[in-house]
PDB file of C-alpha atoms in Angstrom:
ATOM      1  CA  ASP D  74      -0.004  -0.050   0.098  1.00  0.00           C
ATOM      2  CA  THR D  75       2.413   2.648  -1.299  1.00  0.00           C
ATOM      3  CA  ALA D  76       1.405   6.161  -0.231  1.00  0.00           C
ATOM      4  CA  VAL D  77       2.683   8.066  -3.335  1.00  0.00           C
ATOM      5  CA  SER D  78       3.182   5.855  -6.406  1.00  0.00           C
ATOM      6  CA  GLN D  79       4.433   6.930  -9.749  1.00  0.00           C
ATOM      7  CA  THR D  80       4.559   5.076 -13.072  1.00  0.00           C
ATOM      8  CA  PRO D  81       6.723   4.201 -14.902  1.00  0.00           C
ATOM      9  CA  LYS D  82       9.791   3.868 -12.700  1.00  0.00           C
ATOM     10  CA  TYR D  83      12.099   4.135 -15.775  1.00  0.00           C
ATOM     11  CA  LEU D  84      11.395   5.753 -19.128  1.00  0.00           C
ATOM     12  CA  VAL D  85      13.902   5.503 -21.924  1.00  0.00           C
ATOM     13  CA  THR D  86      12.897   7.313 -25.131  1.00  0.00           C
ATOM     14  CA  GLN D  87      14.246   9.156 -28.088  1.00  0.00           C
ATOM     15  CA  MET D  88      14.419  12.884 -28.641  1.00  0.00           C
ATOM     16  CA  GLY D  89      11.341  14.399 -29.936  1.00  0.00           C
ATOM     17  CA  ASN D  90       8.936  11.830 -28.610  1.00  0.00           C
ATOM     18  CA  ASP D  91       5.949  12.627 -26.213  1.00  0.00           C
ATOM     19  CA  LYS D  92       5.682  10.835 -22.877  1.00  0.00           C
ATOM     20  CA  SER D  93       3.633  10.973 -19.820  1.00  0.00           C
ATOM     21  CA  ILE D  94       4.286  10.149 -16.149  1.00  0.00           C
ATOM     22  CA  LYS D  95       1.462   9.247 -13.796  1.00  0.00           C
ATOM     23  CA  CYS D  96       1.231   9.811 -10.117  1.00  0.00           C
ATOM     24  CA  GLU D  97      -1.350   8.559  -7.457  1.00  0.00           C
ATOM     25  CA  GLN D  98      -1.639   9.223  -3.697  1.00  0.00           C
ATOM     26  CA  ASN D  99      -3.603   7.371  -1.251  1.00  0.00           C
ATOM     27  CA  LEU D 100      -2.875   9.593   1.743  1.00  0.00           C
ATOM     28  CA  GLY D 101      -6.024  11.807   1.342  1.00  0.00           C
ATOM     29  CA  HIS D 102      -3.855  14.904   0.742  1.00  0.00           C
ATOM     30  CA  ASP D 103      -5.162  17.898  -1.124  1.00  0.00           C
ATOM     31  CA  THR D 104      -2.060  19.040  -2.691  1.00  0.00           C
ATOM     32  CA  MET D 105       0.259  17.252  -5.194  1.00  0.00           C
ATOM     33  CA  TYR D 106       3.435  18.376  -6.633  1.00  0.00           C
ATOM     34  CA  TRP D 107       6.017  17.580  -9.470  1.00  0.00           C
ATOM     35  CA  TYR D 108       9.724  18.088  -8.908  1.00  0.00           C
ATOM     36  CA  LYS D 109      12.676  17.596 -11.161  1.00  0.00           C
ATOM     37  CA  GLN D 110      15.997  16.400  -9.871  1.00  0.00           C
ATOM     38  CA  ASP D 111      18.811  16.984 -12.276  1.00  0.00           C
ATOM     39  CA  SER D 112      22.230  15.159 -12.656  1.00  0.00           C
ATOM     40  CA  LYS D 113      23.662  17.419  -9.958  1.00  0.00           C
ATOM     41  CA  LYS D 114      20.932  16.177  -7.720  1.00  0.00           C
ATOM     42  CA  PHE D 115      19.335  19.581  -7.258  1.00  0.00           C
ATOM     43  CA  LEU D 116      15.640  19.150  -6.624  1.00  0.00           C
ATOM     44  CA  LYS D 117      13.379  21.876  -7.945  1.00  0.00           C
ATOM     45  CA  ILE D 118       9.670  22.242  -7.898  1.00  0.00           C
ATOM     46  CA  MET D 119       7.838  22.499 -11.255  1.00  0.00           C
ATOM     47  CA  PHE D 120       4.147  22.476 -10.508  1.00  0.00           C
ATOM     48  CA  SER D 121       1.559  22.049  -7.674  1.00  0.00           C
ATOM     49  CA  TYR D 122      -2.020  21.393  -7.713  1.00  0.00           C
ATOM     50  CA  ASN D 123      -4.407  21.875  -4.752  1.00  0.00           C
ATOM     51  CA  ASN D 124      -7.721  19.961  -5.081  1.00  0.00           C
ATOM     52  CA  LYS D 125      -7.369  19.898  -8.899  1.00  0.00           C
ATOM     53  CA  GLU D 126      -6.389  23.688  -9.173  1.00  0.00           C
ATOM     54  CA  LEU D 127      -3.032  24.716 -10.462  1.00  0.00           C
ATOM     55  CA  ILE D 128      -1.248  26.817  -7.637  1.00  0.00           C
ATOM     56  CA  ILE D 129       2.350  26.721  -8.517  1.00  0.00           C
ATOM     57  CA  ASN D 130       3.660  26.942 -12.096  1.00  0.00           C
ATOM     58  CA  GLU D 131       7.375  27.530 -12.117  1.00  0.00           C
ATOM     59  CA  THR D 132       9.340  28.650 -15.155  1.00  0.00           C
ATOM     60  CA  VAL D 133       9.502  25.505 -17.086  1.00  0.00           C
ATOM     61  CA  PRO D 134       9.170  25.015 -20.897  1.00  0.00           C
ATOM     62  CA  ASN D 135       5.635  24.821 -22.040  1.00  0.00           C
ATOM     63  CA  ARG D 136       6.436  21.373 -23.479  1.00  0.00           C
ATOM     64  CA  PHE D 137       5.715  20.309 -19.960  1.00  0.00           C
ATOM     65  CA  SER D 138       1.902  20.133 -19.049  1.00  0.00           C
ATOM     66  CA  PRO D 139       0.527  18.881 -15.726  1.00  0.00           C
ATOM     67  CA  LYS D 140      -2.948  17.573 -15.383  1.00  0.00           C
ATOM     68  CA  SER D 141      -4.920  16.632 -12.328  1.00  0.00           C
ATOM     69  CA  PRO D 142      -8.122  14.710 -13.011  1.00  0.00           C
ATOM     70  CA  ASP D 143      -8.838  14.502  -9.302  1.00  0.00           C
ATOM     71  CA  LYS D 144      -6.982  15.380  -6.088  1.00  0.00           C
ATOM     72  CA  ALA D 145      -5.497  11.832  -5.745  1.00  0.00           C
ATOM     73  CA  HIS D 146      -3.896  11.949  -9.228  1.00  0.00           C
ATOM     74  CA  LEU D 147      -1.391  14.170 -10.960  1.00  0.00           C
ATOM     75  CA  ASN D 148       0.011  13.507 -14.328  1.00  0.00           C
ATOM     76  CA  LEU D 149       2.884  14.966 -16.282  1.00  0.00           C
ATOM     77  CA  HIS D 150       2.932  15.163 -19.997  1.00  0.00           C
ATOM     78  CA  ILE D 151       6.063  16.125 -21.858  1.00  0.00           C
ATOM     79  CA  ASN D 152       6.044  16.973 -25.540  1.00  0.00           C
ATOM     80  CA  SER D 153       8.925  16.961 -28.016  1.00  0.00           C
ATOM     81  CA  LEU D 154      11.423  15.495 -25.402  1.00  0.00           C
ATOM     82  CA  GLU D 155      15.002  17.086 -25.439  1.00  0.00           C
ATOM     83  CA  LEU D 156      18.291  15.769 -24.106  1.00  0.00           C
ATOM     84  CA  GLY D 157      18.064  18.248 -21.314  1.00  0.00           C
ATOM     85  CA  ASP D 158      14.897  16.635 -19.977  1.00  0.00           C
ATOM     86  CA  SER D 159      16.812  13.701 -18.872  1.00  0.00           C
ATOM     87  CA  ALA D 160      16.334  13.724 -15.037  1.00  0.00           C
ATOM     88  CA  VAL D 161      14.490  12.061 -12.113  1.00  0.00           C
ATOM     89  CA  TYR D 162      10.980  13.397 -11.812  1.00  0.00           C
ATOM     90  CA  PHE D 163       9.439  13.095  -8.363  1.00  0.00           C
ATOM     91  CA  CYS D 164       5.781  13.373  -7.370  1.00  0.00           C
ATOM     92  CA  ALA D 165       4.874  14.403  -3.859  1.00  0.00           C
ATOM     93  CA  SER D 166       1.805  15.160  -1.802  1.00  0.00           C
ATOM     94  CA  SER D 167       0.885  16.957   1.283  1.00  0.00           C
ATOM     95  CA  GLN D 168      -1.817  18.686   3.321  1.00  0.00           C
ATOM     96  CA  PRO D 169      -1.619  22.485   3.297  1.00  0.00           C
ATOM     97  CA  ASN D 170       1.575  23.634   5.101  1.00  0.00           C
ATOM     98  CA  GLN D 171       2.512  20.017   6.170  1.00  0.00           C
ATOM     99  CA  PRO D 172       5.538  18.099   5.199  1.00  0.00           C
ATOM    100  CA  GLN D 173       5.581  16.692   1.683  1.00  0.00           C
ATOM    101  CA  HIS D 174       5.879  12.902   0.981  1.00  0.00           C
ATOM    102  CA  PHE D 175       7.579  11.869  -2.164  1.00  0.00           C
ATOM    103  CA  GLY D 176       7.066   8.958  -4.617  1.00  0.00           C
ATOM    104  CA  ASP D 177       9.845   6.762  -5.726  1.00  0.00           C
ATOM    105  CA  GLY D 178      10.622   8.831  -8.810  1.00  0.00           C
ATOM    106  CA  THR D 179      10.691   8.257 -12.538  1.00  0.00           C
ATOM    107  CA  ARG D 180      14.126   8.123 -14.153  1.00  0.00           C
ATOM    108  CA  LEU D 181      13.744   9.633 -17.655  1.00  0.00           C
ATOM    109  CA  SER D 182      16.611   9.054 -20.118  1.00  0.00           C
ATOM    110  CA  ILE D 183      16.584  10.683 -23.452  1.00  0.00           C
ATOM    111  CA  LEU D 184      18.585   8.975 -26.125  1.00  0.00           C
TER     112      LEU D 184
ATOM    113  CA  GLN X 977      22.698  34.444  -3.642  1.00  0.00           C
ATOM    114  CA  LYS X 978      21.192  30.925  -3.615  1.00  0.00           C
ATOM    115  CA  GLU X 979      17.827  30.744  -1.700  1.00  0.00           C
ATOM    116  CA  VAL X 980      18.934  27.703   0.415  1.00  0.00           C
ATOM    117  CA  GLU X 981      22.637  27.038   0.840  1.00  0.00           C
ATOM    118  CA  GLN X 982      24.303  23.882   2.126  1.00  0.00           C
ATOM    119  CA  ASN X 983      27.883  22.643   2.124  1.00  0.00           C
ATOM    120  CA  SER X 984      27.910  19.946  -0.510  1.00  0.00           C
ATOM    121  CA  GLY X 985      30.425  17.852   1.385  1.00  0.00           C
ATOM    122  CA  PRO X 986      31.191  15.171   1.752  1.00  0.00           C
ATOM    123  CA  LEU X 987      31.218  15.370   5.405  1.00  0.00           C
ATOM    124  CA  SER X 988      33.036  12.343   6.707  1.00  0.00           C
ATOM    125  CA  VAL X 989      32.511  11.345  10.414  1.00  0.00           C
ATOM    126  CA  PRO X 990      33.568   8.161  12.277  1.00  0.00           C
ATOM    127  CA  GLU X 991      30.870   5.816  13.499  1.00  0.00           C
ATOM    128  CA  GLY X 992      29.589   6.905  16.836  1.00  0.00           C
ATOM    129  CA  ALA X 993      30.400  10.537  16.394  1.00  0.00           C
ATOM    130  CA  ILE X 994      28.050  13.537  16.026  1.00  0.00           C
ATOM    131  CA  ALA X 995      27.419  14.714  12.492  1.00  0.00           C
ATOM    132  CA  SER X 996      26.510  18.370  12.194  1.00  0.00           C
ATOM    133  CA  LEU X 997      24.812  19.503   9.053  1.00  0.00           C
ATOM    134  CA  ASN X 998      24.049  23.285   8.383  1.00  0.00           C
ATOM    135  CA  CYS X 999      21.800  25.242   6.127  1.00  0.00           C
ATOM    136  CA  THR X1000      21.235  28.886   5.616  1.00  0.00           C
ATOM    137  CA  TYR X1001      18.298  30.528   3.753  1.00  0.00           C
ATOM    138  CA  SER X1002      17.521  34.006   2.239  1.00  0.00           C
ATOM    139  CA  ASP X1003      13.807  34.429   2.630  1.00  0.00           C
ATOM    140  CA  ARG X1004      13.102  35.950   6.006  1.00  0.00           C
ATOM    141  CA  GLY X1005       9.368  35.144   5.655  1.00  0.00           C
ATOM    142  CA  SER X1006      10.033  31.432   5.576  1.00  0.00           C
ATOM    143  CA  GLN X1007       7.843  29.544   8.160  1.00  0.00           C
ATOM    144  CA  SER X1008       8.578  25.815   7.831  1.00  0.00           C
ATOM    145  CA  PHE X1009      11.821  23.997   7.626  1.00  0.00           C
ATOM    146  CA  PHE X1010      12.502  20.423   6.927  1.00  0.00           C
ATOM    147  CA  TRP X1011      15.380  17.954   6.630  1.00  0.00           C
ATOM    148  CA  TYR X1012      15.145  15.158   4.056  1.00  0.00           C
ATOM    149  CA  ARG X1013      17.449  12.163   3.713  1.00  0.00           C
ATOM    150  CA  GLN X1014      18.089  10.761   0.283  1.00  0.00           C
ATOM    151  CA  TYR X1015      19.877   7.598  -0.302  1.00  0.00           C
ATOM    152  CA  SER X1016      21.509   7.085  -3.696  1.00  0.00           C
ATOM    153  CA  GLY X1017      18.955   6.189  -6.304  1.00  0.00           C
ATOM    154  CA  LYS X1018      16.132   6.573  -3.849  1.00  0.00           C
ATOM    155  CA  SER X1019      13.514   9.287  -3.111  1.00  0.00           C
ATOM    156  CA  PRO X1020      13.753  12.005  -0.415  1.00  0.00           C
ATOM    157  CA  GLU X1021      12.519  10.826   2.939  1.00  0.00           C
ATOM    158  CA  LEU X1022      11.336  13.286   5.651  1.00  0.00           C
ATOM    159  CA  ILE X1023      13.275  12.883   8.870  1.00  0.00           C
ATOM    160  CA  MET X1024      12.658  16.228  10.702  1.00  0.00           C
ATOM    161  CA  SER X1025      10.438  19.217  10.513  1.00  0.00           C
ATOM    162  CA  ILE X1026      10.802  22.446  12.584  1.00  0.00           C
ATOM    163  CA  TYR X1027       8.666  25.518  12.600  1.00  0.00           C
ATOM    164  CA  SER X1028       9.801  27.618  15.641  1.00  0.00           C
ATOM    165  CA  ASN X1029      13.095  28.924  17.053  1.00  0.00           C
ATOM    166  CA  GLY X1030      15.038  26.443  19.227  1.00  0.00           C
ATOM    167  CA  ASP X1031      15.784  22.707  19.277  1.00  0.00           C
ATOM    168  CA  LYS X1032      13.526  19.733  18.286  1.00  0.00           C
ATOM    169  CA  GLU X1033      14.719  16.324  19.105  1.00  0.00           C
ATOM    170  CA  ASP X1034      13.477  12.982  17.565  1.00  0.00           C
ATOM    171  CA  GLY X1035      15.639   9.966  18.644  1.00  0.00           C
ATOM    172  CA  ARG X1036      19.224  10.462  17.408  1.00  0.00           C
ATOM    173  CA  PHE X1037      18.234  13.573  15.391  1.00  0.00           C
ATOM    174  CA  THR X1038      18.052  17.213  16.565  1.00  0.00           C
ATOM    175  CA  ALA X1039      16.998  20.067  14.496  1.00  0.00           C
ATOM    176  CA  GLN X1040      17.919  23.536  15.376  1.00  0.00           C
ATOM    177  CA  LEU X1041      16.321  26.672  14.142  1.00  0.00           C
ATOM    178  CA  ASN X1042      17.475  30.299  14.410  1.00  0.00           C
ATOM    179  CA  LYS X1043      15.176  32.661  12.274  1.00  0.00           C
ATOM    180  CA  ALA X1044      17.110  35.714  13.229  1.00  0.00           C
ATOM    181  CA  SER X1045      20.212  34.250  11.808  1.00  0.00           C
ATOM    182  CA  GLN X1046      18.315  32.471   9.002  1.00  0.00           C
ATOM    183  CA  TYR X1047      19.985  29.289   9.904  1.00  0.00           C
ATOM    184  CA  VAL X1048      18.819  25.767  10.388  1.00  0.00           C
ATOM    185  CA  SER X1049      20.967  22.753  11.418  1.00  0.00           C
ATOM    186  CA  LEU X1050      20.655  18.990  11.916  1.00  0.00           C
ATOM    187  CA  LEU X1051      22.646  17.090  14.401  1.00  0.00           C
ATOM    188  CA  ILE X1052      22.878  13.344  14.120  1.00  0.00           C
ATOM    189  CA  ARG X1053      24.185  11.573  17.372  1.00  0.00           C
ATOM    190  CA  ASP X1054      25.883   8.214  17.475  1.00  0.00           C
ATOM    191  CA  SER X1055      26.276   8.309  13.697  1.00  0.00           C
ATOM    192  CA  GLN X1056      25.957   4.934  11.960  1.00  0.00           C
ATOM    193  CA  PRO X1057      27.170   3.772   8.580  1.00  0.00           C
ATOM    194  CA  SER X1058      23.421   3.508   7.560  1.00  0.00           C
ATOM    195  CA  ASP X1059      23.167   7.278   8.018  1.00  0.00           C
ATOM    196  CA  SER X1060      25.439   7.731   5.039  1.00  0.00           C
ATOM    197  CA  ALA X1061      23.221   9.566   2.551  1.00  0.00           C
ATOM    198  CA  THR X1062      22.725  13.093   1.230  1.00  0.00           C
ATOM    199  CA  TYR X1063      20.775  15.425   3.586  1.00  0.00           C
ATOM    200  CA  LEU X1064      18.529  17.999   1.895  1.00  0.00           C
ATOM    201  CA  CYS X1065      17.441  21.126   3.719  1.00  0.00           C
ATOM    202  CA  ALA X1066      14.115  22.455   2.525  1.00  0.00           C
ATOM    203  CA  VAL X1067      12.353  25.636   3.345  1.00  0.00           C
ATOM    204  CA  THR X1068       8.944  26.891   2.443  1.00  0.00           C
ATOM    205  CA  GLY X1069       8.928  30.268   0.661  1.00  0.00           C
ATOM    206  CA  SER X1070       6.957  33.161   2.095  1.00  0.00           C
ATOM    207  CA  GLY X1071       4.740  33.150  -1.084  1.00  0.00           C
ATOM    208  CA  GLY X1072       2.589  30.555   0.290  1.00  0.00           C
ATOM    209  CA  TYR X1073       1.162  27.323  -1.399  1.00  0.00           C
ATOM    210  CA  ASN X1074       3.790  25.257   0.632  1.00  0.00           C
ATOM    211  CA  LYS X1075       6.340  25.811  -2.020  1.00  0.00           C
ATOM    212  CA  LEU X1076       9.481  23.957  -0.981  1.00  0.00           C
ATOM    213  CA  ILE X1077      12.899  25.300  -1.883  1.00  0.00           C
ATOM    214  CA  PHE X1078      15.586  22.818  -1.495  1.00  0.00           C
ATOM    215  CA  GLY X1079      19.336  23.180  -0.956  1.00  0.00           C
ATOM    216  CA  ALA X1080      21.684  21.145  -3.093  1.00  0.00           C
ATOM    217  CA  GLY X1081      22.309  18.812  -0.171  1.00  0.00           C
ATOM    218  CA  THR X1082      25.142  17.647   1.961  1.00  0.00           C
ATOM    219  CA  ARG X1083      26.586  14.265   1.453  1.00  0.00           C
ATOM    220  CA  LEU X1084      27.274  12.450   4.668  1.00  0.00           C
ATOM    221  CA  ALA X1085      29.747   9.524   4.890  1.00  0.00           C
ATOM    222  CA  VAL X1086      29.951   7.700   8.189  1.00  0.00           C
ATOM    223  CA  HIS X1087      32.894   5.232   8.250  1.00  0.00           C
ATOM    224  CA  PRO X1088      33.263   2.271  10.688  1.00  0.00           C
TER     225      PRO X1088
END
């Protein structure tokens, strides 16, 4: 009974392709997040949704589009993948102003 | 100036010693402070949260917060080889929405 689960764990694809990563949480949290951790291990927030509403939208290329069908799910779609998109993408969830709990991550490799 | 700064390390301590990890932040309006541990290839795992000035202890871990100095630290007593990991300091920005800003992390190595 994983609290925050992401699929897939690994994603290997070619430049120019479009891919999606899915995230689900069973903690009953209202807020979900997407983070990117680059090769230098720096973890940076990309997006956040609170109860299906986008509340944080950092400066990321518009090739990245989040979508939250309900408050337990947050997906990330990436168009026209580039080499620089190679990273580990983490989903997280929390209640407002409470600690965030992270999923296991999706390791994206662009060939 | 980076928003959250940590010494990247590695910080090397012998088993049984106290490991001291430090973090400074730039946003004076920050209200919540967290320490996450990340093993190589794994996800960040919350180990401590602190919201007010002073010390907070949980088992072998003590978090210390000084908002006037914009400084937060983590002490690990009786360090074990299993504590070897990267420790990430995270701070919520004053803009709300629980936006976490992470430091680059300090790599801790505990040697037997």
